[in-house]
Short mmCIF file of C-alpha atoms in Angstrom, two decimals:
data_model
loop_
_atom_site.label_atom_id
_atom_site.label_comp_id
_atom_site.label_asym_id
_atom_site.label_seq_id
_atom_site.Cartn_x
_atom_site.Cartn_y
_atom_site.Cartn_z
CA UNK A 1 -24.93 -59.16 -15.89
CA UNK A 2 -26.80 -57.79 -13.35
CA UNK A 3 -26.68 -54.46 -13.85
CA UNK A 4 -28.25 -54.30 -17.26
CA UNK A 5 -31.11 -56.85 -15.50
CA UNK A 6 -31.84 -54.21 -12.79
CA UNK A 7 -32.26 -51.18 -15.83
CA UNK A 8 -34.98 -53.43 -17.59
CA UNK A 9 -36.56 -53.29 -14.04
CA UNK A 10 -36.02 -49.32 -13.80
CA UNK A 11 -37.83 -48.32 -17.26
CA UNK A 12 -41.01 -50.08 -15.43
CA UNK A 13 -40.51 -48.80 -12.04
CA UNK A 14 -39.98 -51.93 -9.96
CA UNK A 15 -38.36 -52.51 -6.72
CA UNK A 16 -35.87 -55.40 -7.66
CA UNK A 17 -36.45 -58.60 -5.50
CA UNK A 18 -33.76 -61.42 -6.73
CA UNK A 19 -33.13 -63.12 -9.42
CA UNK A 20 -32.11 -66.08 -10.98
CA UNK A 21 -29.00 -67.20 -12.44
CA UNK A 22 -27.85 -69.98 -15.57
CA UNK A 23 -24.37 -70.82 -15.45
CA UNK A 24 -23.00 -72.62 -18.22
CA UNK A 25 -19.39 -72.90 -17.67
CA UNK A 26 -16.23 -73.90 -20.21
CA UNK A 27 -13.08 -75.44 -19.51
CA UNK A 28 -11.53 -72.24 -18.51
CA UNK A 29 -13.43 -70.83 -15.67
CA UNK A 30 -10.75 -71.98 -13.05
CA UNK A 31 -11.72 -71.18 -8.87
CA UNK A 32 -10.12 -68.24 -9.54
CA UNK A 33 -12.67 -66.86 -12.09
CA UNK A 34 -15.30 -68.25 -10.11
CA UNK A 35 -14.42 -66.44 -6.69
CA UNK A 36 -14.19 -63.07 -9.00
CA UNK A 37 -16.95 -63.74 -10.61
CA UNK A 38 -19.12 -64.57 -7.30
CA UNK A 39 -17.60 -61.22 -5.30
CA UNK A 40 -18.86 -59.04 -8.11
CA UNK A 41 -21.82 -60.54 -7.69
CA UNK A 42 -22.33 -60.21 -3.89
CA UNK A 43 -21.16 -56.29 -4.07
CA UNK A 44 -23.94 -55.77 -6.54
CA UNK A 45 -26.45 -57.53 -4.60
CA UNK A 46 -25.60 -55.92 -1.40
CA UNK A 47 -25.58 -52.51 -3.47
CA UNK A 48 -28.89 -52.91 -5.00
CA UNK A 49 -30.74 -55.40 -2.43
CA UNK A 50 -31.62 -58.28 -4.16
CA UNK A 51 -30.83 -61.74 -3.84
CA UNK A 52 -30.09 -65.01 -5.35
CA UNK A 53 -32.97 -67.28 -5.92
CA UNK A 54 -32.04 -69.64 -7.91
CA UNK A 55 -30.88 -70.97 -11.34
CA UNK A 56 -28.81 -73.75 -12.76
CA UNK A 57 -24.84 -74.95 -13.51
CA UNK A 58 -23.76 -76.99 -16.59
CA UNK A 59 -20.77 -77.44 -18.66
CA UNK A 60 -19.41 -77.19 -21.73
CA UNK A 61 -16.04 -77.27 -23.47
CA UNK A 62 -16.08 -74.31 -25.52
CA UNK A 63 -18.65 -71.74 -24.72
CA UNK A 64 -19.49 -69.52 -21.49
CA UNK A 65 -22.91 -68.65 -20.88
CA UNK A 66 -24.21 -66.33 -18.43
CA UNK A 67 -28.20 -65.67 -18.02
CA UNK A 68 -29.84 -64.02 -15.28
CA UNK A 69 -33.97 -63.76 -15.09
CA UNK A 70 -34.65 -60.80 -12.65
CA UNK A 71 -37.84 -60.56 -10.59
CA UNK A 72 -39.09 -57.07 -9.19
CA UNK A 73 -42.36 -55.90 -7.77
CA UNK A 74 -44.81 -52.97 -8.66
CA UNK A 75 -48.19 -52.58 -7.52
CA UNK A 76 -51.24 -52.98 -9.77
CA UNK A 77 -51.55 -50.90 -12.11
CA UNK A 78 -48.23 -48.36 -11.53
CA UNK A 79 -45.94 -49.85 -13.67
CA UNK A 80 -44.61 -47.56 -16.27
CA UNK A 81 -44.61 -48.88 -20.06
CA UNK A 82 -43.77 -48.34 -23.01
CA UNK A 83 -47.35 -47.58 -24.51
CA UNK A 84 -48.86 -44.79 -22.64
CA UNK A 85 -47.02 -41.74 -24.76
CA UNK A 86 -48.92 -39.33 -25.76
CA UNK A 87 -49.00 -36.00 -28.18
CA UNK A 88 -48.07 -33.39 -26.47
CA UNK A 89 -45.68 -34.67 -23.61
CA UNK A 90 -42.39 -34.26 -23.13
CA UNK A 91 -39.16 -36.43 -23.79
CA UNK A 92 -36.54 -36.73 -21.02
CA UNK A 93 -33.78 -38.85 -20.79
CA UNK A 94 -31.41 -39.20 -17.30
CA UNK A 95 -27.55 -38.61 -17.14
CA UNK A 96 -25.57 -38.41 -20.07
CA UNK A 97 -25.64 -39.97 -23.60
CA UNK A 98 -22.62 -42.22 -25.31
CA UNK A 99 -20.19 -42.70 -23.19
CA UNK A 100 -20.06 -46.37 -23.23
CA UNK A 101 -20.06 -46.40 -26.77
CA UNK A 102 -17.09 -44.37 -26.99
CA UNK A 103 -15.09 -46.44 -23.95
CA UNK A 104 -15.97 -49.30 -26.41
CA UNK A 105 -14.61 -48.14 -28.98
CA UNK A 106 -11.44 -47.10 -26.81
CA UNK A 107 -11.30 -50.92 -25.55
CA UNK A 108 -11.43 -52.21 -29.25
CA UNK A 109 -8.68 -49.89 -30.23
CA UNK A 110 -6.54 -51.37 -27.35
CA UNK A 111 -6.73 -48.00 -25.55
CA UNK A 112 -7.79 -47.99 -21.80
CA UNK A 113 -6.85 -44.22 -20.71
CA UNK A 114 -10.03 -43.08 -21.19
CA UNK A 115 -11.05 -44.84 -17.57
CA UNK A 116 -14.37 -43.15 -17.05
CA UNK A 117 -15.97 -43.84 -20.27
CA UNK A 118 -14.71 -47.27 -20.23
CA UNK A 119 -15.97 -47.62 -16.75
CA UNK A 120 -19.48 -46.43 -18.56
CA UNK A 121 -19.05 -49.39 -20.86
CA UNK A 122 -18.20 -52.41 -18.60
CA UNK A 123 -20.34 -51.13 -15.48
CA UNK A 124 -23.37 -49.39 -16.21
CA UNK A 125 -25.60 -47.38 -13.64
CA UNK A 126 -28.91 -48.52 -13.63
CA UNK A 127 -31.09 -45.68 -12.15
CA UNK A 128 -33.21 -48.00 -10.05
CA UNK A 129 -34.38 -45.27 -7.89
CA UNK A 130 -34.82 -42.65 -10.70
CA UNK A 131 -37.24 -45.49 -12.41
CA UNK A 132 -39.17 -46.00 -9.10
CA UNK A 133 -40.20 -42.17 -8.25
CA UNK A 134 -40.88 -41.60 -11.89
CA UNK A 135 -44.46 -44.19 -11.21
CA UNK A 136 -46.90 -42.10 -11.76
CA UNK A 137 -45.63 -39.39 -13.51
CA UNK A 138 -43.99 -40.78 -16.32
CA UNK A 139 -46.33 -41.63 -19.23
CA UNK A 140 -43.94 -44.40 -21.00
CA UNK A 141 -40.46 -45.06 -20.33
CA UNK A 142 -37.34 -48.11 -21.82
CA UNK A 143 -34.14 -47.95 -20.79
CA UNK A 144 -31.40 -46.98 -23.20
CA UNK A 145 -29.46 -50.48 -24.05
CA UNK A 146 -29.84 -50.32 -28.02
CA UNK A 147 -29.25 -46.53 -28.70
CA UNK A 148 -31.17 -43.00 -27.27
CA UNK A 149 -33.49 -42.95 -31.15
CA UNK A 150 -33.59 -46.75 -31.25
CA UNK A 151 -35.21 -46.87 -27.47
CA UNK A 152 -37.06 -43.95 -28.31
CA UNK A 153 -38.61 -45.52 -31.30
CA UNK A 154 -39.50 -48.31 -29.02
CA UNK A 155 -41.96 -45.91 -27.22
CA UNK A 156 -42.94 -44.10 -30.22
CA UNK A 157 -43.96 -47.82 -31.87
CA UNK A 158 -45.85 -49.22 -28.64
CA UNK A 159 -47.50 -46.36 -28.36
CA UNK A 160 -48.55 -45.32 -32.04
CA UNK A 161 -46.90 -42.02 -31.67
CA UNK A 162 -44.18 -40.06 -32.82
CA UNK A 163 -41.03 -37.82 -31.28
CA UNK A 164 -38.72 -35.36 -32.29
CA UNK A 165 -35.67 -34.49 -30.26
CA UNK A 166 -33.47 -31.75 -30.11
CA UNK A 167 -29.99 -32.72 -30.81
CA UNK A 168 -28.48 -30.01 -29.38
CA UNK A 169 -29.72 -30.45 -25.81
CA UNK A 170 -28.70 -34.18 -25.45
CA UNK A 171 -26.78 -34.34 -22.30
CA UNK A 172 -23.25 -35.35 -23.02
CA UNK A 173 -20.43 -35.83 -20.75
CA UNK A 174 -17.07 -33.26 -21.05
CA UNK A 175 -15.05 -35.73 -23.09
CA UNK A 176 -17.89 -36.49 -25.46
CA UNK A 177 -18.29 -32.54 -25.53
CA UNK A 178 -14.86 -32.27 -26.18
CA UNK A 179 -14.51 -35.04 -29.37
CA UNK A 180 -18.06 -33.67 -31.26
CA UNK A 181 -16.56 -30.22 -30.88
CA UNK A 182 -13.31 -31.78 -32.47
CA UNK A 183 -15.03 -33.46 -35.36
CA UNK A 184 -13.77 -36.33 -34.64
CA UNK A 185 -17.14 -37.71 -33.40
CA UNK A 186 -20.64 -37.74 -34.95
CA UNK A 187 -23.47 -37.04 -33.16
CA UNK A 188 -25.03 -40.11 -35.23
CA UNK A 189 -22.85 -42.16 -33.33
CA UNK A 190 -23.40 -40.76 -29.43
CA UNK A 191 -27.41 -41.13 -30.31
CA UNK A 192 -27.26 -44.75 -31.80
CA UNK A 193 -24.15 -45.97 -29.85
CA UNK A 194 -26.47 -47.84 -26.74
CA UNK A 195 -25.01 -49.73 -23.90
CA UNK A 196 -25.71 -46.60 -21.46
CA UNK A 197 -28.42 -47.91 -19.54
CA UNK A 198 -30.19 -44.72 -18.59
CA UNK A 199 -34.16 -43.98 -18.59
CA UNK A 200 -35.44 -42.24 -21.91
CA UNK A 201 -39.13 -41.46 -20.57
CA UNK A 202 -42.35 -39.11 -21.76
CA UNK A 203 -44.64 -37.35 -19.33
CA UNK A 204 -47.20 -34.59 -19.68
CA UNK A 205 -45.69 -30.86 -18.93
CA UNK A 206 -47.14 -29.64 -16.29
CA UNK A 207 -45.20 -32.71 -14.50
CA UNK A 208 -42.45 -31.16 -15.11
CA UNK A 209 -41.61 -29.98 -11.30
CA UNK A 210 -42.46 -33.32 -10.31
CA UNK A 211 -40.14 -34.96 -12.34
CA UNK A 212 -37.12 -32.35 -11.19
CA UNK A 213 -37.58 -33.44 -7.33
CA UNK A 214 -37.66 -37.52 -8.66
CA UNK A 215 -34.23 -36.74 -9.91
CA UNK A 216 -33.18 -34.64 -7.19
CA UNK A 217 -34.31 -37.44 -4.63
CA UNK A 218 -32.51 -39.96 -6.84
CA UNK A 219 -29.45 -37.98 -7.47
CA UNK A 220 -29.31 -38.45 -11.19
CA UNK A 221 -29.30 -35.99 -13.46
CA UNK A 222 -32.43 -35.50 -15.65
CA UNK A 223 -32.96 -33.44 -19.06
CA UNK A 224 -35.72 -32.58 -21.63
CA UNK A 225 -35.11 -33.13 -24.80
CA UNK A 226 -37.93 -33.47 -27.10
CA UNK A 227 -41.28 -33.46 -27.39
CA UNK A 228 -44.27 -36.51 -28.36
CA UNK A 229 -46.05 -36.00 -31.60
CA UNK A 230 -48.99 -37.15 -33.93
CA UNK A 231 -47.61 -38.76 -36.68
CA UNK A 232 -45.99 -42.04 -38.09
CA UNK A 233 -44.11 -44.19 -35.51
CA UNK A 234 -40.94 -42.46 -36.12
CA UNK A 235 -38.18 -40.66 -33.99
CA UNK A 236 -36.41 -37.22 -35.65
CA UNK A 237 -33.72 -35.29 -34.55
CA UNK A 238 -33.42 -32.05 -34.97
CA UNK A 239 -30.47 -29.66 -35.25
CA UNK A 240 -30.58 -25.70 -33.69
CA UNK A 241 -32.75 -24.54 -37.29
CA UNK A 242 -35.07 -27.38 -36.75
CA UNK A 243 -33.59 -29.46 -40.07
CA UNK A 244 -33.41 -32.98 -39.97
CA UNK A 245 -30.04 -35.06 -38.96
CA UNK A 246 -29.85 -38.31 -40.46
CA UNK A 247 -29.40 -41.26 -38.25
CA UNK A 248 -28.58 -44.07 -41.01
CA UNK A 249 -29.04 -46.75 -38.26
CA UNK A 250 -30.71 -45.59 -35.31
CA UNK A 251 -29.37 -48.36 -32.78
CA UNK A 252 -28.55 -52.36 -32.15
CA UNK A 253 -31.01 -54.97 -33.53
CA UNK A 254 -31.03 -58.16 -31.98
CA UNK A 255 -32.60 -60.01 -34.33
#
């Protein structure tokens, strides 16, 4: 709940301050839930440095509701959005690509070896610092909640551009490496899978040294992959002889 707050607040460069927090709690959240529930909580805020400001309790019979409305601070003017692509830049994205989607798919199959990828899945990394030294170098930026192409398209729409993407040089973790060499996993589904929470982000190339000592500093792992095009508001991926790999759906939609 909080993690995936804090990565909204890392695609625009904020500091986090506190936040908020709805509870709207069912018959079954017994003290014991509650006293889990409220130490994962403190270890996150202590972790990231924010704090509880607020919110609201109610009940209900049936349903459990959690919201939390984060608040984070940028000065005037530096916070990075998803409009300010341009042709020409550069398309990066930090740490590795699909492993939650694959630990979900291990949890729906009733399978929880896998404990790394899982981890990936049910307690994301949001790369808080990563998103703060990349002000002022990084030309547009979203975290990647829905899917790498769907987040990407995100960008590409708010900021009337297009991208194409290598698929090749996505960064992928060993197991990930491991199942697309197998066959047994598309790359369709590592690129549209979401729930990974890193930074997808565009910035000009001769940035590009600046950008290697944000991620050094941060300790996160960053790669190029693509590049920012003229074009319709589209995102293509591209396989080692420059054809075209069909993504049939290229993330979540919420609505």
């Amino acid at each position: 709940l909080l993690r995936v707050n804090l990565s909204d607040l890392a695609s625009m460069g904020a500091v986090p301050i506190g936040y908020f927090l709805n509870l709207t709690l069912n018959d079954l959240t017994d003290t014991v839930w509650l006293d889990s529930f409220a130490s994962g909580l403190r270890k996150d805020q202590d972790e990231f440095h924010v704090r509880l400001l607020g919110g609201d309790t109610t009940h209900a019979k049936r349903d459990l509701t959690l919201t939390a409305t984060f608040v984070g601070e940028v000065e005037t003017g530096l916070a990075i959005t998803r409009g300010g692509a341009g042709a020409g830049d550069d398309v990066y994205v930090s740490g590795t690509i699909g492993d939650a989607a694959l630990g979900l798919k291990y949890l729906i199959s009733g399978d929880s070896k896998p404990e790394a990828v899982i981890r990936r899945f049910q307690l994301p990394d949001p790369r808080v610092s990563l998103g703060i030294r990349l002000r002022g170098i990084a030309s547009a930026a979203a975290d990647v909640s829905d899917g790498l192409v769907a987040d990407l398209e995100h960008i590409c729409r708010a900021s009337k551009v297009s991208a194409a993407i290598a698929g090749a040089k996505v960064p992928v973790s060993d197991i990930i490496d491991s199942r697309l060499a197998a066959g047994d996993l598309e790359l369709a589904d590592i690129l549209s899978g979401g729930d990974d929470y890193e930074l997808v982000f565009t910035a000009p190339p001769n940035l590009e040294e600046n950008i290697a000592t944000a991620a050094q500093a941060a300790s996160v792992r960053v790669t190029k992959i693509g590049k920012v095009l003229d074009g319709p508001e589209m995102v293509r991926v591209l396989d080692p002889s420059g054809g075209h790999i069909s993504i049939k759906a290229s993330g979540y939609s919420h609505f």
